[in-house]
Amino acid sequence: MGPLPTASPIGLHRVLSPPGVLPQAARRLDASPGLWPGETRLRVERLNLDAASYRQLHGKHHGDGAAVRGEVLEIIRTRGKMHNPVTGSGGMLVGVVEEGPAFPAGTRVATLVSLTLTPLVITSTTWDGLSEQVPCDGHAILFERSVAAELPDDLPVPLALAVMDVCGAPALTERVVQKYRDMEMASGQAGCAVADFRDVEPAQAERAVRRYRDPVVAVLGAAGKSGSLSLAAARRAGGRTIGVVVNDREAATVEGLADEVLVADARDAVALSDLRADVTVVCVDVPGCEHAAILATRDGGTVVFFSMATSFSAAALGAEGLGADVTMLIGNGYAPGHAELALRLLREEPGVRAAFEERLR
Amino acid sequence: MGPLPTASPIGLHRVLSPPGVLPQAARRLDASPGLWPGETRLRVERLNLDAASYRQLHGKHHGDGAAVRGEVLEIIRTRGKMHNPVTGSGGMLVGVVEEGPAFPAGTRVATLVSLTLTPLVITSTTWDGLSEQVPCDGHAILFERSVAAELPDDLPVPLALAVMDVCGAPALTERVVQKYRDMEMASGQAGCAVADFRDVEPAQAERAVRRYRDPVVAVLGAAGKSGSLSLAAARRAGGRTIGVVVNDREAATVEGLADEVLVADARDAVALSDLRADVTVVCVDVPGCEHAAILATRDGGTVVFFSMATSFSAAALGAEGLGADVTMLIGNGYAPGHAELALRLLREEPGVRAAFEERLR
């Protein structure tokens, strides 16, 4: 275990290599079942692999389920966690509390921290390697600060798990759209400011006038899990929503959820450049959407990247290369109350539930 | 040239492969010297390689300058642009306008768009491969929307080039710090709100009280080019600045620029977790700083990632894994007026100029 004498609330004591990094950055974690102070051990029932990670493995092995299963088990065995070395992503899991302070023993919970930092051992699995959902037996460790949530009684486990996996997306979308709403309302209250427009540049005046409109929110990959939740959250926060989907089947899925539906390839910068959205939310789990998302957004707008397939440098250099004055956010998987918000959207929005059930079929 | 009949303002007509992507995403560009409508051709005098790109090449070739030079020339020859395939980054260049509408012929300009999207041919160079500055002869193409700036008369070319290369960093830092200042001032004007604190949760009250302080701004990699400019911009925008540097030599460089100096490894999450900064600016050109930056930032704060060594998934999953409610921004290399702001900071802040001259020596 190295020289650390006490348990760390963020799991530093479980890092085997390289020394001194956090568990998510580690090549290898100690996944042994004995508990350090503050830790909680779960009996694992099911993993839900990150979509980008599963897609990469599925592609690499040309859809050979046995080969995908073999690689996933090998990653977990050698790293002590499910951390895809190519995509850098993991997923989450559901299990029953065996021992520890986080929940009473016997509580069925889902982890809301990534598998990339969760010590994990799999002892057996019936998984065929052909979907993101991995039924299995084994154990996992929660650190003192690891976020987890009790599974609700009224939803099937795979459905609740899939919702919680992406619950950071609607929470941040709501916050960003709300910010644009607040800007509008502030402008609205200060109505007399309009009189001053005669003294300002036309471009400035146009910008101020634009604020009186509902913010336009484009969601790329709107028929997916994080996409459908983000659409619903954006509309509830007062946005006029545009769902961008890749084909007519997906268009039917988001029909009732979005105010407008656009069928286009989310990597097609030319096709999206007319949207001029105030907020663009990227939920497409394929690489190469950065430039299209930037071009879809008006100057002064915000792009929120949730896809784990996002390239930092493509986004940063893309905006620079296009001379685009947009704010670009890295989608944070955590926000207070995120699981509750996402579950509420699923229960109350039939379109969200339909999108999830489509994916889980 | 494929089926595109007309020139695109963002250079789509120069993409050779794969078809339909933007120039920055292309594997290969057409760098031939003939001009399409709207384009401008420069005679190239000097490249300034991105720091992360140069560091990667220098490390790969164990400091062998001839090998570094060979690989850079090979990248440019095969891709039609200087686009490091490992780091995904490029740099910028300086040249004299030969022909085209952007500037009068003979104007000496620096490109403010990345080399990763700039068609480029190098015909000869005297570069030894041992620094980021590449004196050379050749030509480059500006698209209609490519941003470039005339070089100032009062500064040596390598210095002005180095400043313009990172001028997006101080512009965005100023904007973010200003936002936190505005929040404070809004709280200050609504002074009577304090009376309501008896009815709110202690945590909420503390958050509101915190707003009356100057925002704390931590800059990781404060002695570097983007770091020293960001420090100066943060202080001018009303921040109380902490410069985080890796050793005592760098500490001496930022002495007069930062309100406080901390000597620490920017990857050391444990060492930085006490800073509780409102805004953390990451300018360190080595991988693995994401978690430390997140832990250095208070809940409700903002992390701005400028380093091209930033991993999107490490940041997104790191914040989730740490249960950290922070806003994370991808540093946009473009903002209106960015070059002018950076040059003004260099001229007016002796500490910034000293940091740049240290790097260029």
XYZ file of C-alpha atoms in Angstrom:
722
model
C 0.000 0.000 0.000
C 2.988 2.377 0.108
C 3.700 4.928 2.791
C 0.168 6.359 3.287
C -0.745 5.638 6.881
C -4.432 6.629 6.763
C -7.372 6.298 4.398
C -8.090 9.244 2.102
C -11.685 10.357 1.472
C -10.906 10.442 -2.257
C -9.147 7.048 -2.336
C -5.468 8.005 -2.625
C -4.576 4.965 -0.492
C -5.903 2.614 -3.207
C -3.572 3.888 -5.950
C -0.907 1.290 -6.809
C 0.713 3.091 -9.752
C 1.875 5.670 -10.553
C 2.360 6.930 -6.999
C 0.762 10.196 -5.855
C -1.986 10.505 -8.481
C -5.734 10.379 -7.887
C -7.582 7.096 -8.517
C -8.991 8.254 -11.864
C -5.498 9.032 -13.189
C -4.043 5.765 -11.899
C -2.932 2.972 -14.176
C -3.800 0.480 -11.475
C -5.885 0.436 -8.294
C -5.886 -1.918 -5.327
C -9.355 -3.509 -5.553
C -9.005 -5.864 -2.593
C -12.235 -6.303 -0.601
C -10.917 -5.333 2.858
C -12.269 -1.899 3.878
C -10.272 1.137 4.982
C -11.959 3.620 7.346
C -14.782 5.485 5.592
C -15.046 3.013 2.708
C -18.133 1.037 1.694
C -18.110 -2.282 -0.171
C -20.799 -3.188 -2.705
C -21.710 -6.567 -4.134
C -21.855 -5.729 -7.840
C -24.863 -6.776 -9.920
C -24.436 -4.865 -13.160
C -22.099 -2.482 -14.997
C -23.322 0.139 -17.446
C -20.424 0.889 -19.801
C -19.913 4.424 -21.103
C -21.322 4.665 -24.633
C -18.099 5.953 -26.218
C -16.103 3.204 -24.520
C -18.477 0.447 -25.641
C -18.584 1.807 -29.175
C -14.776 1.832 -29.390
C -14.504 -1.762 -28.150
C -17.339 -2.956 -30.373
C -15.703 -1.322 -33.390
C -12.231 -2.598 -32.587
C -13.511 -6.180 -32.377
C -15.879 -5.842 -35.364
C -18.913 -6.687 -33.218
C -17.448 -9.941 -31.840
C -19.154 -10.061 -28.417
C -16.828 -12.671 -26.936
C -13.799 -10.557 -27.833
C -15.408 -7.414 -26.351
C -16.201 -9.307 -23.149
C -12.650 -10.663 -23.014
C -11.104 -7.218 -23.319
C -13.401 -5.672 -20.698
C -12.597 -8.426 -18.198
C -8.884 -8.095 -18.953
C -8.974 -4.316 -18.392
C -10.712 -4.802 -15.032
C -8.286 -7.551 -13.991
C -5.137 -5.613 -14.836
C -6.228 -2.095 -13.804
C -8.447 -2.917 -10.816
C -11.145 -0.727 -12.438
C -13.076 -0.454 -15.724
C -11.091 2.302 -17.411
C -10.927 2.099 -21.213
C -7.387 3.203 -22.063
C -8.382 4.487 -25.525
C -11.462 6.591 -24.685
C -10.402 7.373 -21.111
C -13.952 6.646 -19.967
C -15.681 4.026 -17.832
C -19.359 4.004 -16.931
C -21.113 3.167 -13.667
C -22.471 0.202 -11.731
C -25.310 -0.998 -9.539
C -24.869 -3.153 -6.487
C -26.070 -3.972 -2.984
C -24.282 -2.569 0.063
C -22.423 -5.297 1.951
C -20.619 -3.235 4.578
C -19.679 0.373 5.271
C -21.018 3.731 6.467
C -22.526 5.130 3.221
C -25.850 3.212 3.352
C -27.501 0.503 5.481
C -26.419 -3.013 4.444
C -28.783 -4.412 1.835
C -29.523 -1.053 0.156
C -29.439 -1.278 -3.655
C -27.472 1.693 -4.985
C -26.010 3.042 -8.208
C -22.600 4.710 -8.232
C -22.654 8.248 -9.605
C -18.875 8.408 -9.857
C -17.172 6.944 -12.879
C -15.942 3.374 -13.067
C -12.578 4.896 -14.009
C -11.952 5.577 -10.317
C -13.916 2.769 -8.653
C -11.948 -0.270 -7.386
C -13.637 -3.276 -8.991
C -13.318 -7.060 -9.136
C -15.540 -9.205 -11.384
C -15.766 -12.894 -10.473
C -18.322 -14.067 -13.046
C -20.587 -12.746 -15.791
C -23.301 -13.958 -18.162
C -22.734 -10.952 -20.487
C -22.649 -11.655 -24.219
C -20.571 -8.550 -25.005
C -23.296 -7.220 -27.291
C -24.696 -4.327 -25.223
C -23.493 -1.672 -22.779
C -25.231 -3.419 -19.860
C -23.025 -6.023 -18.169
C -24.775 -8.349 -15.677
C -22.083 -9.737 -13.379
C -21.007 -10.753 -9.895
C -18.110 -9.254 -7.937
C -17.361 -6.371 -5.593
C -16.591 -2.661 -5.774
C -15.369 -0.058 -3.276
C -16.839 3.387 -2.582
C -14.515 5.962 -1.033
C -15.795 8.295 1.663
C -16.476 11.059 -0.907
C -17.726 8.833 -3.753
C -21.242 9.846 -4.753
C -23.882 7.091 -4.992
C -27.681 7.073 -4.931
C -30.287 4.641 -3.706
C -32.153 3.079 -6.628
C -35.812 4.108 -6.857
C -38.511 1.452 -6.349
C -40.724 2.568 -9.217
C -38.287 2.032 -12.108
C -36.602 -1.061 -13.541
C -32.947 -1.218 -12.517
C -31.438 -0.969 -16.024
C -33.573 2.104 -16.700
C -32.677 3.889 -13.451
C -29.014 3.042 -14.001
C -29.036 4.420 -17.519
C -30.644 7.656 -16.269
C -28.185 8.157 -13.429
C -25.243 7.508 -15.728
C -25.941 10.699 -17.658
C -27.687 12.782 -14.995
C -24.991 15.470 -15.038
C -26.086 16.524 -18.538
C -29.619 17.799 -17.819
C -28.424 19.479 -14.604
C -25.760 21.544 -16.364
C -27.998 22.223 -19.379
C -30.701 23.591 -17.076
C -28.160 25.834 -15.364
C -26.729 27.248 -18.600
C -30.129 27.866 -20.227
C -31.366 29.462 -17.004
C -28.401 31.853 -17.165
C -29.464 33.030 -20.629
C -33.068 33.370 -19.374
C -31.875 35.472 -16.447
C -29.958 37.721 -18.837
C -33.147 38.242 -20.821
C -35.248 38.936 -17.771
C -32.668 41.417 -16.460
C -32.808 43.176 -19.841
C -36.597 43.090 -19.740
C -36.789 44.700 -16.310
C -34.381 47.416 -17.391
C -36.701 48.249 -20.278
C -35.731 51.911 -20.401
C -32.271 50.833 -21.548
C -33.794 50.465 -25.005
C -33.890 54.243 -25.317
C -30.117 54.318 -25.143
C -29.707 52.201 -28.234
C -29.568 55.244 -30.501
C -26.122 55.965 -29.037
C -24.642 52.504 -29.467
C -23.245 50.550 -32.359
C -25.846 48.655 -34.416
C -24.150 45.343 -33.527
C -24.473 46.083 -29.807
C -28.082 47.116 -30.157
C -28.888 43.952 -32.062
C -27.258 41.893 -29.348
C -29.336 43.605 -26.663
C -32.559 43.203 -28.627
C -31.820 39.504 -29.132
C -31.988 39.029 -25.377
C -35.724 39.510 -25.356
C -36.203 36.258 -27.258
C -36.299 32.828 -25.655
C -32.821 31.353 -25.847
C -32.411 28.905 -28.721
C -30.980 25.586 -27.517
C -29.655 23.048 -30.042
C -29.031 19.519 -28.773
C -26.782 17.386 -31.000
C -27.567 13.705 -30.531
C -30.998 14.539 -29.141
C -32.403 11.007 -29.358
C -29.796 9.506 -27.041
C -29.844 9.220 -23.282
C -28.073 12.430 -22.283
C -29.568 14.143 -25.348
C -33.226 13.482 -24.554
C -32.749 14.480 -20.909
C -30.931 17.660 -21.963
C -33.717 18.542 -24.413
C -36.344 18.159 -21.693
C -34.278 20.157 -19.188
C -33.649 22.937 -21.729
C -37.328 23.306 -22.561
C -38.335 23.388 -18.891
C -35.700 26.063 -18.283
C -37.357 28.243 -20.927
C -35.385 27.386 -24.054
C -36.722 27.057 -27.584
C -35.265 23.662 -28.425
C -33.917 22.188 -31.649
C -33.196 18.465 -31.583
C -30.500 17.439 -34.079
C -30.678 13.739 -34.932
C -29.021 11.539 -37.499
C -32.024 9.891 -39.210
C -35.821 9.754 -39.482
C -36.154 6.985 -36.910
C -34.441 9.189 -34.333
C -36.518 12.149 -35.495
C -39.656 10.204 -34.551
C -38.179 9.532 -31.088
C -37.676 13.228 -30.270
C -40.806 14.469 -32.063
C -42.705 15.527 -28.936
C -39.631 16.524 -26.940
C -38.133 19.226 -29.153
C -39.812 22.353 -30.525
C -38.071 21.656 -33.832
C -36.236 18.629 -35.251
C -33.333 18.748 -37.712
C -32.061 15.591 -39.403
C -28.334 16.080 -40.026
C -24.935 14.568 -39.320
C -23.681 16.277 -36.139
C -20.169 16.359 -37.638
C -21.377 18.349 -40.619
C -20.232 21.870 -39.793
C -21.693 23.236 -42.987
C -25.193 21.825 -42.327
C -25.370 23.198 -38.783
C -23.919 26.642 -39.398
C -27.351 28.262 -39.863
C -28.711 27.374 -36.414
C -27.144 30.337 -34.561
C -28.080 28.761 -31.227
C -27.573 30.566 -27.922
C -26.684 27.240 -26.314
C -25.486 24.107 -28.127
C -25.360 20.846 -26.168
C -23.184 18.063 -27.613
C -24.407 14.574 -26.687
C -23.218 12.635 -29.748
C -20.893 9.780 -28.823
C -18.776 9.924 -31.980
C -15.589 11.971 -32.483
C -15.406 15.028 -34.708
C -18.431 17.136 -33.675
C -16.461 20.035 -32.173
C -16.358 22.292 -35.202
C -19.973 21.749 -36.151
C -21.041 22.562 -32.586
C -19.011 25.775 -32.625
C -20.383 26.854 -35.994
C -23.943 26.069 -34.809
C -23.551 28.631 -31.987
C -23.922 32.392 -32.272
C -21.181 34.753 -31.087
C -21.644 35.197 -27.347
C -23.294 31.774 -27.066
C -22.226 28.673 -25.138
C -21.314 25.151 -26.239
C -21.599 22.402 -23.614
C -19.633 19.278 -24.471
C -20.955 16.134 -22.762
C -19.666 13.525 -25.189
C -16.618 11.656 -23.931
C -15.502 11.547 -27.563
C -14.785 15.293 -27.401
C -11.226 16.369 -28.217
C -10.012 19.252 -26.075
C -7.589 20.529 -28.688
C -10.081 20.219 -31.555
C -12.511 22.408 -29.607
C -9.952 24.984 -28.452
C -8.212 25.315 -31.809
C -11.452 25.005 -33.734
C -12.984 28.053 -32.076
C -9.745 29.971 -32.607
C -9.509 28.914 -36.230
C -13.086 29.948 -36.890
C -12.711 33.239 -35.031
C -15.715 32.175 -32.933
C -16.332 34.069 -29.690
C -18.170 31.246 -27.897
C -17.916 29.950 -24.327
C -17.058 26.238 -24.279
C -17.876 24.131 -21.231
C -16.552 20.703 -20.312
C -19.632 18.759 -19.184
C -19.201 18.120 -15.464
C -20.793 14.811 -14.460
C -21.620 16.187 -11.034
C -23.993 18.875 -9.829
C -25.966 18.953 -6.608
C -29.345 17.244 -7.067
C -28.486 15.899 -10.509
C -29.854 12.365 -10.012
C -33.164 13.621 -8.611
C -33.631 16.054 -11.526
C -32.926 13.382 -14.150
C -35.259 10.834 -12.547
C -38.006 13.476 -12.333
C -37.614 14.274 -16.052
C -37.820 10.569 -16.895
C -40.986 10.105 -14.826
C -42.722 13.241 -16.098
C -41.690 13.371 -19.769
C -43.010 10.428 -21.810
C -40.648 11.411 -24.646
C -37.607 10.966 -22.419
C -38.824 7.596 -21.230
C -39.445 6.511 -24.821
C -35.922 7.533 -25.838
C -34.433 5.509 -23.000
C -36.560 2.463 -23.676
C -35.564 2.643 -27.334
C -31.900 2.472 -26.289
C -32.367 -0.294 -23.741
C -34.392 -2.592 -25.974
C -10.191 19.650 -55.515
C -13.398 17.612 -55.446
C -16.843 18.917 -56.237
C -16.687 22.295 -54.435
C -17.152 24.918 -57.110
C -16.369 28.024 -55.030
C -13.948 29.106 -52.317
C -15.165 28.831 -48.719
C -14.383 31.611 -46.205
C -13.238 28.935 -43.751
C -11.135 27.000 -46.255
C -13.266 23.941 -46.986
C -11.990 23.973 -50.576
C -8.414 23.264 -49.375
C -9.287 20.000 -47.580
C -7.869 16.993 -49.446
C -8.803 14.263 -46.921
C -11.056 13.212 -45.372
C -13.735 14.921 -47.470
C -16.238 17.303 -45.885
C -14.346 18.177 -42.692
C -12.974 21.582 -41.714
C -9.289 22.325 -42.340
C -8.324 21.820 -38.692
C -9.807 18.312 -38.673
C -8.247 17.374 -41.997
C -5.467 14.849 -42.324
C -4.162 16.720 -45.336
C -4.580 20.163 -46.871
C -3.838 21.489 -50.341
C -1.069 24.005 -49.688
C -0.463 25.022 -53.286
C 0.402 28.723 -53.719
C -2.337 29.670 -56.223
C -5.015 31.800 -54.550
C -8.765 31.143 -54.459
C -11.095 34.164 -54.145
C -10.807 35.774 -50.702
C -7.490 34.101 -49.842
C -4.232 35.832 -48.975
C -0.736 34.361 -49.465
C 2.109 35.067 -47.043
C 5.816 34.577 -47.493
C 6.693 32.793 -44.264
C 9.605 34.004 -42.128
C 9.161 32.120 -38.879
C 6.999 29.489 -37.147
C 6.346 29.502 -33.408
C 5.516 25.925 -32.427
C 2.933 25.258 -29.727
C 4.728 24.532 -26.431
C 3.017 21.173 -25.825
C 3.799 20.084 -29.399
C 7.457 21.059 -29.153
C 7.815 19.393 -25.770
C 6.365 16.144 -27.108
C 8.712 16.109 -30.119
C 11.726 17.088 -28.023
C 10.961 14.300 -25.541
C 10.310 11.700 -28.238
C 13.670 12.406 -29.864
C 15.553 12.776 -26.554
C 16.587 16.336 -27.376
C 18.115 15.452 -30.770
C 17.511 18.714 -32.665
C 18.125 17.255 -36.118
C 15.546 14.547 -35.499
C 13.006 17.096 -34.205
C 13.579 19.247 -37.291
C 13.235 16.216 -39.554
C 9.898 15.216 -38.044
C 8.475 18.767 -38.184
C 9.418 19.117 -41.863
C 7.958 15.683 -42.607
C 4.664 16.569 -40.888
C 4.390 19.774 -42.924
C 5.277 17.978 -46.171
C 2.756 15.180 -45.731
C -0.111 17.102 -44.108
C 0.227 20.468 -45.863
C 0.158 22.076 -42.393
C 2.050 21.917 -39.075
C -0.341 19.721 -37.085
C 1.300 17.483 -34.486
C -0.677 14.225 -34.668
C 0.059 13.322 -31.023
C -0.776 16.588 -29.246
C -3.284 17.779 -31.848
C -1.726 21.244 -31.683
C 0.238 23.498 -34.015
C 1.388 27.026 -33.229
C 1.426 30.158 -35.383
C 3.618 31.945 -37.890
C 4.878 35.322 -39.033
C 5.237 36.366 -42.635
C 4.956 39.152 -45.159
C 1.867 39.537 -47.338
C 2.610 38.677 -50.966
C -0.877 38.886 -52.456
C -4.494 38.966 -51.337
C -7.211 41.179 -49.833
C -6.454 40.831 -46.088
C -3.603 43.390 -45.910
C -1.572 45.557 -48.316
C 1.296 43.639 -49.926
C 4.456 43.964 -47.854
C 2.673 44.108 -44.472
C 4.368 41.926 -41.847
C 1.674 39.965 -40.004
C 1.289 37.179 -37.477
C -1.434 34.576 -37.897
C -3.763 34.334 -34.909
C -5.315 31.089 -36.131
C -3.568 27.831 -35.421
C -1.037 26.253 -37.758
C -3.262 23.150 -37.565
C -5.573 24.756 -40.129
C -3.141 26.905 -42.129
C -1.934 25.584 -45.516
C 1.859 25.706 -45.330
C 4.896 24.861 -47.458
C 8.464 25.185 -46.123
C 11.220 25.375 -48.746
C 14.248 25.923 -46.494
C 15.169 26.469 -42.854
C 18.210 27.238 -40.701
C 16.462 25.891 -37.572
C 18.513 23.692 -35.249
C 15.451 21.957 -33.787
C 16.369 23.126 -30.284
C 13.700 25.775 -29.641
C 10.058 26.491 -30.445
C 11.007 29.292 -32.860
C 11.580 28.054 -36.418
C 13.191 30.559 -38.830
C 12.318 29.413 -42.349
C 11.317 30.313 -45.906
C 8.153 29.192 -47.647
C 4.520 30.232 -48.061
C 1.228 29.992 -46.183
C -2.413 30.686 -47.047
C -4.941 32.747 -45.057
C -8.615 32.000 -45.693
C -11.113 34.832 -45.865
C -12.087 34.369 -42.182
C -8.594 33.545 -40.836
C -7.603 36.031 -38.129
C -4.191 37.711 -38.439
C -2.676 40.881 -36.981
C -0.120 43.373 -38.193
C 3.080 43.109 -36.171
C 3.789 46.131 -33.961
C 6.841 48.303 -34.701
C 7.983 48.692 -31.117
C 8.623 45.029 -30.257
C 11.073 42.440 -31.603
C 9.305 39.972 -33.915
C 9.933 36.836 -31.826
C 8.536 38.611 -28.766
C 5.384 39.891 -30.494
C 4.839 36.460 -32.025
C 5.134 34.728 -28.688
C 2.619 37.162 -27.162
C 0.084 36.771 -29.944
C 0.363 32.990 -29.808
C -1.202 32.917 -26.337
C -3.296 36.094 -26.436
C -6.572 34.207 -25.978
C -5.579 33.322 -22.405
C -5.495 36.796 -20.821
C -8.658 37.801 -22.704
C -10.717 34.908 -21.338
C -9.162 35.184 -17.874
C -10.118 38.862 -17.727
C -13.673 38.019 -18.739
C -14.115 35.240 -16.164
C -12.595 37.220 -13.285
C -14.705 40.218 -14.263
C -17.796 38.016 -13.989
C -16.948 37.123 -10.391
C -16.278 40.831 -9.678
C -19.672 41.736 -11.124
C -21.336 39.141 -8.909
C -19.673 40.740 -5.886
C -20.628 44.237 -6.882
C -24.225 43.172 -7.471
C -24.245 41.680 -3.980
C -22.705 44.848 -2.569
C -25.318 47.113 -4.144
C -28.109 44.904 -2.785
C -26.725 45.432 0.712
C -30.069 44.934 2.429
C -29.988 41.307 1.326
C -27.686 40.674 4.288
C -30.632 41.039 6.660
C -32.248 38.016 5.077
C -29.410 35.722 6.012
C -31.044 34.773 9.325
C -33.607 32.823 7.312
C -31.202 30.913 5.095
C -28.977 27.918 5.566
C -25.522 28.711 7.027
C -23.884 27.353 3.851
C -25.919 29.734 1.695
C -25.173 32.657 3.952
C -21.473 31.875 3.857
C -21.583 31.712 0.068
C -23.234 35.131 -0.095
C -20.773 36.650 2.371
C -17.856 35.248 0.378
C -18.928 37.375 -2.560
C -17.817 40.551 -0.844
C -14.181 39.443 -1.050
C -11.983 39.961 -4.088
C -12.120 36.785 -6.174
C -9.122 34.536 -5.590
C -7.444 33.588 -8.881
C -4.884 30.764 -8.966
C -2.737 30.484 -12.104
C -0.978 27.129 -12.559
C 2.169 27.547 -14.618
C 2.301 31.250 -13.798
C 5.858 31.826 -15.039
C 5.109 30.762 -18.598
C 3.832 32.822 -21.497
C 0.089 32.350 -21.151
C 0.513 32.112 -17.365
C 2.213 35.470 -16.858
C -0.266 37.227 -19.143
C -3.189 35.576 -17.336
C -1.806 36.641 -13.945
C -1.538 40.247 -15.103
C -5.018 40.184 -16.645
C -6.533 38.628 -13.507
C -5.017 41.259 -11.228
C -6.161 44.112 -13.451
C -9.657 42.636 -13.463
C -9.727 42.834 -9.655
C -8.563 39.365 -8.646
C -6.317 38.480 -5.717
C -3.775 36.364 -7.578
C -1.811 33.279 -6.570
C 0.934 32.230 -8.969
C 1.687 28.503 -8.791
C 5.158 27.701 -10.139
C 7.341 24.625 -10.140
C 10.585 25.945 -8.604
C 12.327 28.917 -6.962
C 13.700 30.241 -10.257
C 10.145 30.533 -11.606
C 9.037 31.997 -8.271
C 11.513 34.843 -8.787
C 10.084 35.441 -12.275
C 6.510 35.974 -11.029
C 7.464 37.733 -7.785
C 6.108 41.152 -8.718
C 3.247 39.844 -10.868
C 1.312 37.747 -8.344
C -0.032 38.778 -4.945
C 1.176 35.438 -3.621
C 3.495 32.747 -4.990
C 3.231 29.008 -4.282
C 5.986 26.617 -5.309
C 4.323 23.263 -6.063
C 3.919 20.638 -8.770
C 0.730 21.592 -10.650
C -0.139 17.886 -10.930
C -0.107 17.494 -7.146
C -3.795 17.472 -6.267
C -3.050 17.091 -2.585
C -0.749 20.133 -2.437
C -3.217 22.443 -4.210
C -6.404 21.373 -2.442
C -6.166 24.149 0.172
C -6.270 27.056 -2.304
C -10.087 27.179 -2.646
C -9.737 29.563 -5.584
C -12.755 31.219 -7.209
C -11.015 30.940 -10.569
C -8.203 28.525 -11.450
C -6.356 29.079 -14.734
C -4.357 26.123 -16.089
C -1.371 27.173 -18.211
C 0.975 24.247 -17.512
C 2.009 22.475 -20.703
C 2.334 19.007 -19.160
C -0.433 16.381 -18.948
C -2.127 15.400 -15.708
C -3.063 18.728 -14.084
C -6.852 18.326 -14.368
C -7.545 16.869 -10.944
C -5.246 19.243 -9.102
C -6.922 22.194 -10.814
C -10.374 20.935 -9.841
C -9.368 20.343 -6.237
C -7.758 23.822 -6.101
C -11.146 25.395 -6.906
C -13.986 26.038 -4.477
C -17.514 24.756 -5.127
C -19.184 27.266 -7.430
C -15.816 28.311 -8.866
C -14.468 28.098 -12.421
C -11.504 26.272 -13.928
C -10.184 27.601 -17.246
C -8.048 25.092 -19.145
C -5.621 26.711 -21.596
C -3.014 23.967 -21.779
C -3.199 21.904 -24.969
C -2.087 18.969 -22.801
C -5.542 18.959 -21.150
C -7.523 15.716 -21.389
C -11.248 16.286 -21.835
C -12.232 13.008 -20.193
C -9.808 13.430 -17.273
C -11.418 16.801 -16.518
C -15.035 15.679 -16.964
C -14.667 12.436 -15.030
C -12.333 13.977 -12.483
C -14.895 16.566 -11.404
C -17.570 13.873 -11.264
C -15.335 11.521 -9.284
C -14.481 14.241 -6.786
C -18.098 15.404 -6.485
C -16.832 18.888 -7.397
C -19.453 21.449 -8.474
C -17.108 23.565 -10.597
C -17.586 25.161 -14.029
C -14.896 23.999 -16.460
C -14.049 26.080 -19.531
C -12.139 25.042 -22.627
C -9.755 27.930 -23.284
C -10.885 29.556 -26.533
C -7.934 30.981 -28.449
C -10.122 33.735 -29.872
C -11.860 36.696 -28.294
C -12.429 40.126 -29.820
C -9.480 42.416 -29.062
C -7.329 39.639 -27.673
C -4.082 40.584 -29.433
C -4.349 44.236 -28.429
C -4.987 43.338 -24.770
C -2.020 40.959 -24.610
C 0.365 43.426 -26.265
C -0.791 46.153 -23.849
C -0.097 43.896 -20.857
C 3.360 43.116 -22.215
C 4.184 46.784 -22.713
C 2.825 47.942 -19.357
C 3.785 45.092 -17.012
C 7.553 44.658 -16.629
C 6.952 41.277 -14.960
C 5.190 39.945 -18.045
C 7.973 41.147 -20.302
C 10.563 39.555 -18.022
C 8.711 36.211 -18.115
C 8.628 36.284 -21.930
C 12.271 37.264 -22.257
C 13.199 34.456 -19.885
C 11.431 31.996 -22.193
C 12.874 33.404 -25.406
C 16.474 33.524 -24.218
